[in-house]
Amino acid sequence: MENAIVHLTSDSTSLIVRCTPFAEILYLGQRLNGFSADDLISLGRAVPNGRIDVDAPVNFSADSGRGSFGTPGVEGHRDGLDWSPVFDTVEVQQQGNQLTIITKDAIAGLQLCSELRLDHSGVMQARNTLTNLKAENYQVTRLAVTLPLPERADEVMAFHGRWIKEFQLHRTRLEHGGVIQENRRGKTSSEYFPAMVIGHHGFSEQQGEVWGVHLGWSGNHRLRADVKTDGRRLMQAEALYFPGEQVLEQGESLETPWLYASYSASGLNPMSQQFHRFVRQQILRFPTNKPRPVHLNTWEGIYFNHDPNYIMQMATQSAALGVERFIIDDGWFRGRDHDRAALGDWYLDEKKYPHGLKPVIDHVKNLGMEFGIWVEPEMINPDSDLYRAHPDWLLALPGYQQPTGRHQFVLDLNNPQVFDYLLERMSWLLGEHDVDYVKWDMNREIVQPGHQGRAALTAQTQQFYRLLDVLGERFPQIEFESCASGGGRIDYEVLKRSHRFWTSDNNDALERQKIQRGMSYFFPPEVMGSHIGNKRCHATSRQHSIEFRGLTALFGHMGIELDPVKEGDAERAGFARYTRLHQQLRELLHSGNVYRVDHHDDTTLINGVVSIRQDRAVFLVSQLAMPAWSLPGNLRVPGLDTQARYRVSILDAPALLANGQPGHTMRKQPDWIQQPQELSGEWLEKAGLALPVLDPESALLLSFERV
Ligand code: DGJ
């Protein structure tokens, strides 16, 4: 068979796959320029004593029948038979950087098709599709993608979290056994973002080898990084299935979600930059090329108190601040006066809006802003007309009492009547009104997802995608935000049909610094909703200066989340100032390379963006807590052109340091601040800038412009 060995390359990465007699990844790492298939002789493994007499590969299907004792890639059976498939290659197809390997087990009557792509950004995509070839049904329990890793990949970094504290990092040494991460909440979840970074221990933002992986799936998932007892390592990723959920009739297939992987030889920054480039080029489909508009979202400003005249005042104030998109959040539909009722009743509340939405929308448009609106289509409150009419429309199991979550149940999107009802109501909303943007929420976890008695979570997730896809086709000019309580449904598969994520319901700038950093590993700034919230944060009651809130919101897709009518002049001047600053910088922020800078004091977080042409950069130095040391050390600026010179300036500083004032924790500012400088990119990278001493919960924005 031809194509026994395939070498795919990107600028940075090589992927070498042996396609026969079975499919196996031999290398995923730094690009090789002189590779020859003959070199592979060097990888032929020894067979140790005291175990199976032949070499057992870590192949795509991780077949246990080849003597590999790890978790198989395919688990299932046909009424107790055909439960240990062994897949041999029957066909290999290659088109450019896309490889398809079709393998079969004729005894078990199964086909496994593995697809691999290496994008020029350096991101590898992989998925497996299992097909039942026999007349009897095949029950699939597990179907995973398996990725071998080298022995030096001995530390795992992953993400945990919860509502209002998403994307928190933790690290674990990978020595014996393994690390398993499971999410069973029915959506991507705030608890476990479906990703892992596995690298050589001690890897950091700027150093060390890392393999980052993300499973693009908005349902339940399992990710594992394993050390086999012989020392080899691998990672596996899969969507989780409930018992009996996946039954394949003859000719039917089941696909894994796509697994995305990015390798870096020099720390987490290049890994993220590759993921960002991939998202920008391969996933995001903005209806137009316009800059990401600055939002004003009404939620924390008025909650359920909708008065169109007042909302129009809010819109007027928003436009004066430079806001470009005005979004009416929850509370606009019939009976929605609090969060205990009305989900499902997608009809305008005519008591609140006696003249319809049109006057508000016209007002927003006349002010030159786009108009957005909030929905939560997948949900239903027991106190709703829809529930009273159709109590059987729930995604649930008959006979059991569903627990509510935020006083709501989940609708069964697998029921065509439900799907059609939602499609009709959403089409009314989006077709009859001049809507530019939809904030699509999803505020509860899914328990016992039953359709006609059978488990149906995968189908529910697919129907959710279909609903968004159909609406996307019907209304191609409308953008969607994936919200899910903030942070609950953030992944690459939902991003294929949405344009922004609501990152977290926590607008506390201090908490946001960490949440946004966590999200930045896999997502570029332009999809990360980041809002300036009220001075006293509604999630934490903490208070922050407008400078700290403004600078923290600056590095995402920026917005404001409060009632501008009620704010005083100083706060309003701040909103206008940071909106303007964001608008000045957003082309750079939303297209450049993101850097997170290693710093010896973890009370200081430093991140920045360098333009692709390296002619401009901004770096934000955020002091999260009292500095560990009285001197903060130097910022060695990554990513600049070492052949060029840069004008260094301060774009924004805490009010206390304005006009060269020292502040609380500093007696005198560093020399370079007092006399603005032009310095070489090389010097800035190798020696750096002495940082000023910043007070806790304040930040400094630095600019570098090529001269
Ligand atoms: C949860 C979201 O995350 C909030 O931003 C807001 O839209 C509320 N739901 C509305 O109920």
mmCIF file of N, CA, C and O and ligand atoms in Angstrom, residues 163 297 299-300 303-304 329-331 336 339 374 376 406 439 441-443 481 483-487 502 504-505 561, ligand 1:
data_model
loop_
_atom_site.group_PDB
_atom_site.id
_atom_site.type_symbol
_atom_site.label_atom_id
_atom_site.label_comp_id
_atom_site.label_asym_id
_atom_site.label_seq_id
_atom_site.Cartn_x
_atom_site.Cartn_y
_atom_site.Cartn_z
ATOM 1 N N TRP A 163 -18.927 28.549 38.444
ATOM 2 C CA TRP A 163 -19.566 29.807 38.088
ATOM 3 C C TRP A 163 -18.850 30.959 38.805
ATOM 4 O O TRP A 163 -18.523 30.854 39.970
ATOM 5 N N ASN A 297 -24.150 46.204 27.801
ATOM 6 C CA ASN A 297 -25.134 45.165 28.107
ATOM 7 C C ASN A 297 -25.924 45.599 29.337
ATOM 8 O O ASN A 297 -25.349 46.037 30.330
ATOM 9 N N TRP A 299 -27.700 43.998 31.601
ATOM 10 C CA TRP A 299 -28.015 43.077 32.703
ATOM 11 C C TRP A 299 -27.734 43.670 34.087
ATOM 12 O O TRP A 299 -28.630 43.889 34.878
ATOM 13 N N GLU A 300 -26.481 43.971 34.376
ATOM 14 C CA GLU A 300 -26.177 44.431 35.734
ATOM 15 C C GLU A 300 -26.631 45.871 35.967
ATOM 16 O O GLU A 300 -26.570 46.370 37.089
ATOM 17 N N TYR A 303 -31.211 44.690 35.428
ATOM 18 C CA TYR A 303 -31.744 43.334 35.603
ATOM 19 C C TYR A 303 -33.104 43.195 34.901
ATOM 20 O O TYR A 303 -33.185 43.481 33.711
ATOM 21 N N PHE A 304 -34.177 42.838 35.648
ATOM 22 C CA PHE A 304 -35.448 42.558 34.965
ATOM 23 C C PHE A 304 -36.339 43.804 34.824
ATOM 24 O O PHE A 304 -37.457 43.710 34.342
ATOM 25 N N ASP A 329 -30.693 42.700 27.765
ATOM 26 C CA ASP A 329 -30.527 41.370 28.363
ATOM 27 C C ASP A 329 -31.885 40.826 28.814
ATOM 28 O O ASP A 329 -32.948 41.333 28.428
ATOM 29 N N ASP A 330 -31.837 39.812 29.629
ATOM 30 C CA ASP A 330 -33.003 39.092 30.145
ATOM 31 C C ASP A 330 -34.067 40.068 30.673
ATOM 32 O O ASP A 330 -33.733 41.085 31.269
ATOM 33 N N GLY A 331 -35.356 39.717 30.454
ATOM 34 C CA GLY A 331 -36.439 40.507 31.057
ATOM 35 C C GLY A 331 -37.399 41.113 30.058
ATOM 36 O O GLY A 331 -38.366 41.749 30.453
ATOM 37 N N ARG A 336 -41.574 37.753 32.376
ATOM 38 C CA ARG A 336 -40.206 37.597 32.859
ATOM 39 C C ARG A 336 -39.848 38.761 33.788
ATOM 40 O O ARG A 336 -39.090 39.682 33.406
ATOM 41 N N ASP A 339 -36.263 35.608 37.894
ATOM 42 C CA ASP A 339 -35.713 34.424 37.213
ATOM 43 C C ASP A 339 -36.478 33.142 37.536
ATOM 44 O O ASP A 339 -35.998 32.043 37.267
ATOM 45 N N TRP A 374 -31.068 39.292 24.262
ATOM 46 C CA TRP A 374 -30.762 38.065 25.025
ATOM 47 C C TRP A 374 -31.848 37.013 24.828
ATOM 48 O O TRP A 374 -33.041 37.341 24.817
ATOM 49 N N GLU A 376 -32.646 32.545 25.874
ATOM 50 C CA GLU A 376 -32.170 31.274 26.470
ATOM 51 C C GLU A 376 -33.081 30.150 25.970
ATOM 52 O O GLU A 376 -33.855 29.556 26.720
ATOM 53 N N ARG A 406 -31.642 26.981 38.602
ATOM 54 C CA ARG A 406 -32.129 28.355 38.440
ATOM 55 C C ARG A 406 -33.634 28.336 38.119
ATOM 56 O O ARG A 406 -34.091 29.012 37.209
ATOM 57 N N LYS A 439 -27.407 37.320 22.318
ATOM 58 C CA LYS A 439 -26.679 36.727 23.447
ATOM 59 C C LYS A 439 -27.438 35.461 23.828
ATOM 60 O O LYS A 439 -28.549 35.519 24.341
ATOM 61 N N ASP A 441 -28.005 32.360 25.928
ATOM 62 C CA ASP A 441 -27.649 31.914 27.274
ATOM 63 C C ASP A 441 -28.055 30.458 27.479
ATOM 64 O O ASP A 441 -28.810 29.874 26.671
ATOM 65 N N MET A 442 -27.603 29.868 28.570
ATOM 66 C CA MET A 442 -27.929 28.464 28.898
ATOM 67 C C MET A 442 -27.513 28.285 30.349
ATOM 68 O O MET A 442 -26.348 28.076 30.633
ATOM 69 N N ASN A 443 -28.501 28.412 31.257
ATOM 70 C CA ASN A 443 -28.138 28.603 32.660
ATOM 71 C C ASN A 443 -28.347 27.417 33.578
ATOM 72 O O ASN A 443 -28.516 27.603 34.771
ATOM 73 N N GLU A 481 -23.547 35.234 20.564
ATOM 74 C CA GLU A 481 -22.620 35.057 21.686
ATOM 75 C C GLU A 481 -23.009 33.793 22.440
ATOM 76 O O GLU A 481 -24.182 33.593 22.754
ATOM 77 N N CYS A 483 -23.138 32.125 25.801
ATOM 78 C CA CYS A 483 -23.024 32.691 27.150
ATOM 79 C C CYS A 483 -22.970 31.593 28.226
ATOM 80 O O CYS A 483 -21.951 31.386 28.833
ATOM 81 N N ALA A 484 -24.069 30.867 28.473
ATOM 82 C CA ALA A 484 -24.095 29.787 29.471
ATOM 83 C C ALA A 484 -23.598 30.230 30.845
ATOM 84 O O ALA A 484 -22.557 29.763 31.324
ATOM 85 N N SER A 485 -24.309 31.162 31.460
ATOM 86 C CA SER A 485 -23.980 31.712 32.784
ATOM 87 C C SER A 485 -22.617 32.396 32.795
ATOM 88 O O SER A 485 -22.038 32.610 33.859
ATOM 89 N N GLY A 486 -22.090 32.694 31.664
ATOM 90 C CA GLY A 486 -20.733 33.215 31.576
ATOM 91 C C GLY A 486 -19.769 32.053 31.746
ATOM 92 O O GLY A 486 -19.692 31.443 32.814
ATOM 93 N N GLY A 487 -19.051 31.699 30.653
ATOM 94 C CA GLY A 487 -17.998 30.691 30.778
ATOM 95 C C GLY A 487 -18.442 29.243 30.711
ATOM 96 O O GLY A 487 -17.605 28.349 30.721
ATOM 97 N N TRP A 502 -19.335 34.969 26.336
ATOM 98 C CA TRP A 502 -19.410 35.707 27.588
ATOM 99 C C TRP A 502 -18.575 34.909 28.577
ATOM 100 O O TRP A 502 -18.901 33.795 28.958
ATOM 101 N N SER A 504 -17.407 35.254 31.745
ATOM 102 C CA SER A 504 -17.731 34.978 33.144
ATOM 103 C C SER A 504 -18.756 35.993 33.607
ATOM 104 O O SER A 504 -18.730 37.147 33.163
ATOM 105 N N ASP A 505 -19.621 35.585 34.538
ATOM 106 C CA ASP A 505 -20.524 36.556 35.151
ATOM 107 C C ASP A 505 -19.787 37.382 36.202
ATOM 108 O O ASP A 505 -20.403 38.213 36.862
ATOM 109 N N GLU A 561 -20.933 47.002 31.425
ATOM 110 C CA GLU A 561 -22.067 46.244 31.966
ATOM 111 C C GLU A 561 -22.562 46.955 33.219
ATOM 112 O O GLU A 561 -22.138 46.633 34.332
HETATM 113 C C1 DGJ B 1 -26.617 34.633 32.947
HETATM 114 C C2 DGJ B 1 -25.702 35.463 32.110
HETATM 115 O O1 DGJ B 1 -24.397 35.041 32.231
HETATM 116 C C3 DGJ B 1 -25.863 36.918 32.499
HETATM 117 O O2 DGJ B 1 -24.937 37.702 31.814
HETATM 118 C C4 DGJ B 1 -27.262 37.325 32.196
HETATM 119 O O3 DGJ B 1 -27.493 37.287 30.823
HETATM 120 C C5 DGJ B 1 -28.237 36.435 32.944
HETATM 121 N N1 DGJ B 1 -27.973 35.047 32.718
HETATM 122 C C6 DGJ B 1 -29.645 36.746 32.556
HETATM 123 O O4 DGJ B 1 -30.541 35.888 33.128
#
